[in-house]
Short mmCIF file of C-alpha atoms in Angstrom, two decimals:
data_model
loop_
_atom_site.label_atom_id
_atom_site.label_comp_id
_atom_site.label_asym_id
_atom_site.label_seq_id
_atom_site.Cartn_x
_atom_site.Cartn_y
_atom_site.Cartn_z
CA MET A 1 117.37 104.68 101.78
CA GLN A 2 118.50 101.86 99.50
CA CYS A 3 117.27 101.98 95.92
CA TRP A 4 118.17 99.92 92.88
CA THR A 5 116.59 100.90 89.60
CA THR A 6 117.00 100.50 85.87
CA ARG A 7 115.15 102.09 83.00
CA HIS A 8 112.96 98.98 82.95
CA VAL A 9 112.13 98.00 86.52
CA MET A 10 112.38 99.08 90.11
CA LEU A 11 113.50 96.24 92.31
CA ARG A 12 113.53 97.97 95.64
CA CYS A 13 113.15 101.55 96.81
CA SER A 14 112.15 101.89 100.44
CA SER A 15 113.32 103.63 103.57
CA HIS A 16 112.15 100.61 105.60
CA VAL A 17 113.77 97.67 103.86
CA ASP A 18 113.55 94.23 105.40
CA GLU A 19 117.18 93.14 105.46
CA SER A 20 116.19 89.48 105.36
CA VAL A 21 114.54 90.14 102.02
CA LEU A 22 117.54 91.94 100.60
CA ASN A 23 119.87 89.25 101.86
CA ARG A 24 118.27 86.81 99.44
CA GLY A 25 120.05 88.65 96.64
CA ILE A 26 122.97 90.46 98.27
CA SER A 27 124.57 88.23 100.87
CA THR A 28 124.81 85.22 98.60
CA SER A 29 127.87 84.29 96.61
CA SER A 30 128.34 85.58 93.08
CA SER A 31 127.60 82.15 91.64
CA SER A 32 124.29 81.78 93.46
CA LEU A 33 123.25 85.33 92.55
CA PHE A 34 123.87 84.77 88.87
CA SER A 35 122.27 81.34 89.07
CA PHE A 36 119.13 83.03 90.37
CA ALA A 37 119.38 85.63 87.59
CA GLN A 38 119.20 82.92 84.93
CA THR A 39 115.55 82.27 85.84
CA ILE A 40 114.25 85.80 85.18
CA PRO A 41 113.95 88.08 82.14
CA ASN A 42 116.84 90.07 80.71
CA HIS A 43 115.71 93.39 82.16
CA LEU A 44 115.55 91.89 85.67
CA GLN A 45 118.99 90.35 85.18
CA THR A 46 120.24 93.86 84.39
CA ALA A 47 118.80 95.18 87.63
CA LEU A 48 120.41 92.39 89.64
CA HIS A 49 123.68 93.08 87.84
CA ILE A 50 123.52 96.75 88.83
CA MET A 51 122.55 95.81 92.38
CA LYS A 52 125.64 93.61 92.65
CA LEU A 53 127.87 96.31 91.18
CA SER A 54 126.54 98.78 93.75
CA LEU A 55 128.38 96.73 96.36
CA LEU A 56 131.63 97.35 94.48
CA GLY A 57 131.40 101.12 94.67
CA PRO A 58 129.87 104.15 92.92
CA THR A 59 132.13 103.99 89.85
CA ALA A 60 131.08 100.48 88.87
CA LEU A 61 127.44 101.34 89.52
CA ALA A 62 127.59 104.48 87.39
CA VAL A 63 129.12 102.63 84.45
CA SER A 64 126.55 99.85 84.70
CA THR A 65 123.59 102.25 84.96
CA ALA A 66 124.78 104.26 82.00
CA ASN A 67 124.75 101.13 79.88
CA ALA A 68 121.54 99.63 81.29
CA ALA A 69 119.62 100.02 78.04
CA LEU A 70 122.32 98.22 76.09
CA ILE A 71 122.69 95.38 78.59
CA SER A 72 119.00 94.78 79.17
CA GLY A 73 118.04 93.74 75.68
CA ASP A 74 115.07 95.88 74.66
CA ASN A 75 113.90 93.16 72.27
CA ASN A 76 112.85 91.01 75.22
CA PRO A 77 111.36 93.36 77.80
CA GLY A 78 109.35 90.69 79.59
CA TYR A 79 105.80 91.03 80.85
CA ILE A 80 104.27 92.93 83.76
CA LYS A 81 101.25 91.45 85.50
CA TYR A 82 99.03 94.03 87.19
CA THR A 83 96.61 93.32 90.02
CA THR A 84 94.36 95.57 92.09
CA VAL A 85 95.05 94.84 95.76
CA GLN A 86 91.60 94.71 97.33
CA GLY A 87 90.45 95.30 100.87
CA TYR A 88 91.78 98.82 101.37
CA PHE A 89 89.28 101.11 99.62
CA LEU A 90 85.50 101.28 99.57
CA GLN A 91 85.64 101.55 95.78
CA ASP A 92 86.94 97.96 95.75
CA GLU A 93 83.77 96.71 97.43
CA PRO A 94 80.86 95.44 95.27
CA SER A 95 78.42 96.97 97.76
CA THR A 96 79.68 100.52 97.08
CA ASN A 97 77.40 102.52 94.77
CA ALA A 98 79.56 104.48 92.32
CA THR A 99 76.67 106.78 91.40
CA THR A 100 76.23 108.17 94.90
CA PHE A 101 79.79 107.78 96.18
CA ASN A 102 81.56 110.97 97.29
CA TYR A 103 85.32 110.78 97.70
CA THR A 104 85.42 113.99 99.75
CA THR A 105 83.21 112.62 102.54
CA THR A 106 84.86 109.20 102.78
CA ASN A 107 88.59 109.99 103.18
CA PHE A 108 89.17 109.08 99.51
CA GLY A 109 87.37 105.81 100.28
CA LEU A 110 90.13 104.50 102.55
CA ILE A 111 88.61 101.86 104.84
CA ASN A 112 89.14 102.30 108.58
CA ARG A 113 90.96 99.14 109.54
CA THR A 114 94.14 97.77 111.06
CA TYR A 115 97.02 96.42 108.98
CA PRO A 116 99.55 93.67 109.64
CA ALA A 117 102.35 96.25 109.42
CA THR A 118 100.83 98.44 112.14
CA GLU A 119 99.48 95.90 114.64
CA GLY A 120 100.50 96.81 118.17
CA LEU A 121 101.65 100.27 117.10
CA CYS A 122 101.06 102.76 119.90
CA ALA A 123 101.65 105.93 117.92
CA ASP A 124 98.60 108.13 117.28
CA LEU A 125 98.59 107.97 113.49
CA THR A 126 95.90 108.82 110.96
CA GLN A 127 94.42 106.13 108.73
CA TRP A 128 96.49 107.40 105.79
CA GLN A 129 99.68 107.28 107.85
CA LEU A 130 98.87 103.71 108.80
CA PHE A 131 98.11 102.81 105.18
CA SER A 132 101.39 104.40 104.08
CA ARG A 133 103.28 102.14 106.49
CA GLN A 134 101.39 99.13 105.18
CA VAL A 135 102.37 99.95 101.59
CA GLU A 136 105.98 100.41 102.68
CA ALA A 137 105.86 97.01 104.37
CA LEU A 138 104.36 95.37 101.28
CA ASN A 139 107.23 96.71 99.16
CA ALA A 140 109.86 95.76 101.72
CA ALA A 141 108.63 92.17 101.95
CA ALA A 142 107.88 91.73 98.24
CA PRO A 143 109.96 89.46 96.01
CA LEU A 144 112.58 91.23 93.95
CA ASN A 145 110.35 91.21 90.86
CA THR A 146 107.32 92.78 92.58
CA VAL A 147 106.42 96.36 93.45
CA TYR A 148 103.37 98.12 94.90
CA LYS A 149 102.21 101.60 93.93
CA THR A 150 99.18 103.70 94.80
CA ILE A 151 97.79 105.74 91.92
CA PHE A 152 95.23 108.50 92.43
CA MET A 153 93.19 108.61 89.23
CA GLY A 154 91.34 111.88 88.85
CA ARG A 155 88.77 112.63 86.17
CA HIS A 156 88.79 116.14 84.75
CA GLY A 157 86.11 118.62 85.79
CA GLU A 158 83.11 119.23 83.57
CA GLY A 159 84.07 120.38 80.08
CA TYR A 160 81.96 122.14 77.47
CA HIS A 161 81.53 118.83 75.67
CA ASN A 162 80.02 117.29 78.83
CA ALA A 163 77.61 120.21 79.12
CA ALA A 164 76.66 119.89 75.45
CA GLU A 165 75.98 116.16 75.78
CA SER A 166 73.74 116.84 78.78
CA TYR A 167 71.93 119.56 76.83
CA TYR A 168 71.38 117.66 73.56
CA GLY A 169 71.14 114.12 74.96
CA THR A 170 73.59 111.30 74.33
CA PRO A 171 72.15 110.01 70.99
CA ALA A 172 72.06 113.48 69.41
CA TRP A 173 75.49 114.22 70.83
CA ASN A 174 77.10 111.04 69.52
CA CYS A 175 75.32 111.10 66.18
CA TYR A 176 75.79 114.74 65.23
CA TRP A 177 76.92 117.44 67.62
CA ALA A 178 80.11 115.71 68.83
CA GLN A 179 81.51 115.77 65.28
CA LEU A 180 81.20 119.57 65.16
CA THR A 181 83.60 121.97 66.85
CA GLY A 182 80.81 123.86 68.63
CA ASN A 183 77.31 125.29 68.29
CA GLY A 184 77.92 129.03 67.94
CA SER A 185 77.59 129.63 71.67
CA ALA A 186 80.23 127.24 72.94
CA THR A 187 83.31 125.52 71.50
CA TRP A 188 84.17 121.98 72.48
CA GLU A 189 87.05 121.02 70.21
CA ASP A 190 89.72 120.01 72.75
CA ALA A 191 87.10 121.10 75.25
CA LYS A 192 87.97 123.49 78.05
CA LEU A 193 86.43 123.47 81.53
CA THR A 194 83.08 125.09 82.24
CA SER A 195 82.66 127.20 85.37
CA LEU A 196 81.29 124.07 87.06
CA GLY A 197 84.35 122.14 85.93
CA VAL A 198 86.65 124.74 87.49
CA LEU A 199 84.62 124.54 90.71
CA GLN A 200 84.96 120.74 90.75
CA ALA A 201 88.75 121.08 90.42
CA GLU A 202 88.75 123.65 93.24
CA ILE A 203 86.85 121.17 95.41
CA ALA A 204 89.57 118.62 94.68
CA HIS A 205 92.24 121.21 95.55
CA ASN A 206 90.62 122.02 98.89
CA PHE A 207 90.19 118.35 99.70
CA TRP A 208 93.83 117.58 98.94
CA LYS A 209 94.80 120.53 101.15
CA HIS A 210 92.69 119.11 103.99
CA GLN A 211 94.06 115.60 103.51
CA ILE A 212 97.66 116.82 103.57
CA GLU A 213 97.19 118.96 106.66
CA VAL A 214 94.83 116.78 108.69
CA GLN A 215 95.12 113.22 107.44
CA LYS A 216 98.86 113.47 106.66
CA ILE A 217 98.20 111.69 103.37
CA PRO A 218 101.38 110.86 101.42
CA TYR A 219 102.21 113.55 98.88
CA PRO A 220 102.01 112.49 95.25
CA GLN A 221 105.59 112.01 94.20
CA SER A 222 104.91 112.08 90.46
CA TYR A 223 102.16 113.72 88.43
CA TYR A 224 100.95 112.66 85.00
CA THR A 225 98.19 114.22 82.93
CA SER A 226 96.41 113.75 79.65
CA PRO A 227 97.47 116.41 77.14
CA LEU A 228 93.85 117.42 76.46
CA ALA A 229 92.92 120.91 77.66
CA ARG A 230 90.35 119.89 80.26
CA CYS A 231 92.88 117.68 82.04
CA LEU A 232 95.70 120.22 81.87
CA ALA A 233 93.46 122.78 83.58
CA THR A 234 92.05 120.32 86.12
CA ALA A 235 95.52 119.20 87.20
CA ASN A 236 96.66 122.80 87.52
CA VAL A 237 93.68 123.95 89.60
CA THR A 238 93.83 120.82 91.76
CA PHE A 239 97.52 120.78 92.67
CA ALA A 240 99.07 124.19 92.02
CA GLY A 241 99.30 126.21 95.21
CA LEU A 242 99.28 123.24 97.57
CA ASP A 243 101.95 123.22 100.27
CA LEU A 244 104.09 120.54 98.66
CA PRO A 245 107.66 119.58 99.58
CA VAL A 246 110.39 120.97 97.33
CA TYR A 247 111.50 117.46 96.50
CA TYR A 248 108.03 116.49 95.19
CA PRO A 249 106.95 119.62 93.30
CA PHE A 250 103.89 119.81 91.09
CA ARG A 251 105.53 119.46 87.67
CA PRO A 252 103.23 117.13 85.78
CA THR A 253 104.34 115.16 82.77
CA LEU A 254 102.05 115.10 79.75
CA LYS A 255 101.38 111.52 78.62
CA GLU A 256 99.81 111.05 75.21
CA PHE A 257 98.54 107.63 76.24
CA LEU A 258 96.57 109.13 79.18
CA ARG A 259 94.20 110.87 76.75
CA GLU A 260 90.60 109.81 76.32
CA GLY A 261 89.57 106.93 74.08
CA ILE A 262 90.36 108.16 70.57
CA SER A 263 87.07 108.84 68.81
CA ILE A 264 85.78 110.99 65.95
CA HIS A 265 84.52 113.53 68.50
CA THR A 266 86.29 116.87 68.20
CA CYS A 267 86.52 117.15 71.99
CA ASP A 268 89.18 114.44 71.78
CA HIS A 269 91.30 116.37 69.25
CA ARG A 270 94.44 117.58 71.01
CA SER A 271 95.75 121.11 70.59
CA ASN A 272 99.18 121.68 69.06
CA LEU A 273 102.07 121.05 71.41
CA SER A 274 103.41 124.61 71.06
CA THR A 275 100.02 125.95 72.21
CA ILE A 276 100.08 123.68 75.26
CA ALA A 277 103.67 124.65 76.11
CA GLN A 278 102.77 128.33 75.92
CA SER A 279 99.82 127.88 78.28
CA TYR A 280 101.64 125.58 80.73
CA PRO A 281 105.37 126.35 80.47
CA TYR A 282 106.24 124.45 83.67
CA TYR A 283 104.62 121.19 82.52
CA THR A 284 106.98 118.48 81.30
CA LEU A 285 106.37 117.31 77.74
CA ASP A 286 106.79 113.59 77.17
CA PRO A 287 109.21 112.94 74.26
CA SER A 288 106.53 110.89 72.48
CA LEU A 289 104.34 113.97 71.98
CA THR A 290 104.29 115.43 68.46
CA GLU A 291 103.53 119.03 67.56
CA VAL A 292 100.32 118.11 65.73
CA ASP A 293 97.92 115.47 67.04
CA GLU A 294 98.73 112.42 64.92
CA LEU A 295 96.31 110.04 66.69
CA TRP A 296 93.04 111.88 65.97
CA ASN A 297 91.77 112.19 62.40
CA GLY A 298 88.00 112.63 62.80
CA VAL A 299 87.39 109.52 60.70
CA THR A 300 88.39 106.43 62.65
CA ALA A 301 87.89 105.55 66.30
CA GLU A 302 89.84 103.32 68.67
CA ASP A 303 88.06 100.10 69.66
CA ASP A 304 88.00 98.74 73.22
CA THR A 305 90.88 96.31 72.64
CA ALA A 306 93.12 99.04 71.24
CA HIS A 307 92.27 101.22 74.24
CA GLU A 308 93.14 98.41 76.64
CA LYS A 309 96.49 97.82 74.96
CA ARG A 310 97.23 101.54 75.17
CA MET A 311 96.50 101.50 78.90
CA LEU A 312 98.80 98.54 79.46
CA ALA A 313 101.53 100.33 77.51
CA LEU A 314 100.99 103.40 79.69
CA LEU A 315 101.26 101.36 82.89
CA ASP A 316 104.36 99.58 81.60
CA ASP A 317 105.93 102.96 80.91
CA VAL A 318 105.17 104.32 84.37
CA PHE A 319 106.03 101.18 86.33
CA THR A 320 109.35 100.66 84.56
CA ASN A 321 110.55 104.27 84.50
CA ASP A 322 109.17 105.80 87.70
CA ASP A 323 110.37 104.36 91.02
CA HIS A 324 107.94 106.45 93.09
CA THR A 325 105.17 104.82 95.09
CA TRP A 326 102.53 107.59 95.24
CA ILE A 327 101.43 108.79 91.81
CA SER A 328 98.72 111.05 90.41
CA PHE A 329 96.95 110.59 87.05
CA THR A 330 94.62 113.27 85.67
CA SER A 331 92.62 111.73 82.86
CA HIS A 332 89.16 110.93 81.50
CA SER A 333 86.12 108.81 82.27
CA GLY A 334 86.69 106.26 79.50
CA THR A 335 90.42 106.01 80.04
CA ILE A 336 90.12 105.59 83.81
CA ALA A 337 87.41 102.96 83.28
CA THR A 338 89.75 101.09 80.92
CA LEU A 339 92.65 101.41 83.37
CA LEU A 340 90.50 99.91 86.12
CA SER A 341 89.53 97.08 83.77
CA VAL A 342 93.10 96.07 82.87
CA LEU A 343 94.02 96.31 86.57
CA GLY A 344 91.30 93.83 87.50
CA HIS A 345 89.39 96.47 89.48
CA GLN A 346 85.63 96.30 89.57
CA PRO A 347 83.85 98.84 87.31
CA PHE A 348 83.59 102.17 89.08
CA ARG A 349 82.49 105.07 86.92
CA LEU A 350 83.65 108.50 88.05
CA SER A 351 81.60 111.66 87.80
CA THR A 352 83.37 114.77 86.49
CA GLY A 353 85.99 115.96 88.96
CA ALA A 354 86.01 112.76 91.02
CA ILE A 355 89.12 110.86 92.15
CA ILE A 356 89.73 107.18 92.87
CA PRO A 357 92.87 105.74 94.53
CA VAL A 358 93.99 102.25 93.54
CA LEU A 359 96.66 100.10 95.23
CA ILE A 360 98.39 98.18 92.44
CA LYS A 361 100.66 95.16 92.57
CA ALA A 362 103.00 94.76 89.61
CA GLU A 363 104.95 91.56 88.98
CA PHE A 364 107.75 91.61 86.42
CA LEU A 365 107.66 88.21 84.71
CA PRO A 366 109.24 86.51 81.70
CA ALA A 367 107.63 87.35 78.37
CA SER A 368 106.45 83.74 78.12
CA HIS A 369 103.97 84.46 80.94
CA ALA A 370 102.15 87.11 78.95
CA PRO A 371 98.58 86.18 77.98
CA LYS A 372 97.63 86.27 74.34
CA VAL A 373 95.64 89.37 73.47
CA GLN A 374 93.80 90.35 70.34
CA ASP A 375 95.06 93.16 68.17
CA GLY A 376 93.18 96.41 68.55
CA ALA A 377 91.76 98.30 65.61
CA PHE A 378 90.59 101.72 64.46
CA THR A 379 87.29 101.65 62.62
CA THR A 380 85.09 104.19 60.86
CA SER A 381 81.98 105.42 62.64
CA THR A 382 78.57 106.30 61.26
CA TRP A 383 76.96 109.63 62.15
CA CYS A 384 74.28 112.00 60.89
CA HIS A 385 76.10 114.35 58.56
CA ASN A 386 73.61 117.13 57.84
CA ALA A 387 71.45 117.38 60.94
CA PRO A 388 70.77 115.85 64.34
CA PRO A 389 69.12 112.40 64.30
CA ILE A 390 65.38 112.14 63.80
CA THR A 391 65.17 109.78 66.76
CA SER A 392 67.25 107.18 68.49
CA SER A 393 67.10 103.41 68.65
CA LYS A 394 69.18 100.82 70.45
CA ASP A 395 68.92 98.62 67.36
CA VAL A 396 71.11 100.83 65.15
CA GLU A 397 74.73 101.92 65.41
CA GLN A 398 75.28 104.53 68.13
CA GLY A 399 71.47 104.82 68.38
CA CYS A 400 71.42 107.09 65.32
CA VAL A 401 68.29 107.25 63.17
CA CYS A 402 69.17 109.90 60.59
CA SER A 403 67.21 111.45 57.75
CA LYS A 404 67.70 109.71 54.40
CA THR A 405 70.06 112.43 53.25
CA GLY A 406 71.83 112.83 56.54
CA LEU A 407 73.46 109.43 57.14
CA ARG A 408 77.10 109.38 56.28
CA CYS A 409 79.88 106.95 57.05
CA ARG A 410 83.13 108.89 57.37
CA VAL A 411 85.84 107.16 55.36
#
């Protein structure tokens, strides 16, 4: 396997590399290689530099890799353009009804079809084995600045906050109950899974087991999870105990940016890092995580634009630092919806415990190609302070119609 990586970008990592593709950058003279490098961002020039040094031997490559961060120029990281590659999954199709869709009865939604990479193949392969070869072929034939990854995005199982919203109704939940830590019978601050939520994660576990054994689905090579309790538990129930290869173990990395949209709801208030580490000692803690949750304050909430920028930052982090092709995210309804949006995927709302795979094309481009985006913001939210709302109305903020003494804007 040939693999050239830097901390910023994977140029090629495939066991089935098209030599004619690689020859565009390797078999040329030094002058033509560096002439080509002048047209791409600094971090891609670094990768090409390392690729060239790899031809000179392991010592030169080791020195270059060790200094990649210094050479690349972190002040000009370039821009990554993300695209959902359509035509492979039912969830990509406008005709698919997200409300009634069941990933466990549809082979994760993978469409039964032939692929250019497998035409004429006589081997008796499953649809997932065929799709895996197609993804390998896409990466092998891609330009040096392009990579394809498949991400399985799983929503956590039902949490106590989900059950409370169903019980009280969305207006009463948003306007009053969600700002409390519980109701005396249940606690939903950094909500844990209900018994139904655990069952939904067990269903996901059993389905993954079936897919691995029968469909020969590619193993996830990397696992990432939101640091909120409901996701930590869902990931653990889903993947722990599966017959995974020793080289792709289930050791998920906690990503702060994979958490739900930051609101004033206590269910979105993360537990202290030491508490998480004690409960899940084999989980990897991302260096960006702080002991105390510094993003949630119970006063201000993240707007849609801020959430979108956070998702792009998350994708940039994963695509520039993880050279694996098959990746698992365990996250939340709002965050997965926002991820799908920035990836250009059609809206596809997941029920609790559901999973959606997405084939993603990432193109590493000069910073000048980046579209202009608005700055996100955190704003205060209005809610009924003393009691649940009297009624609800679509004409007022969050649908809250509070008593005269109960309306309070948290500042």
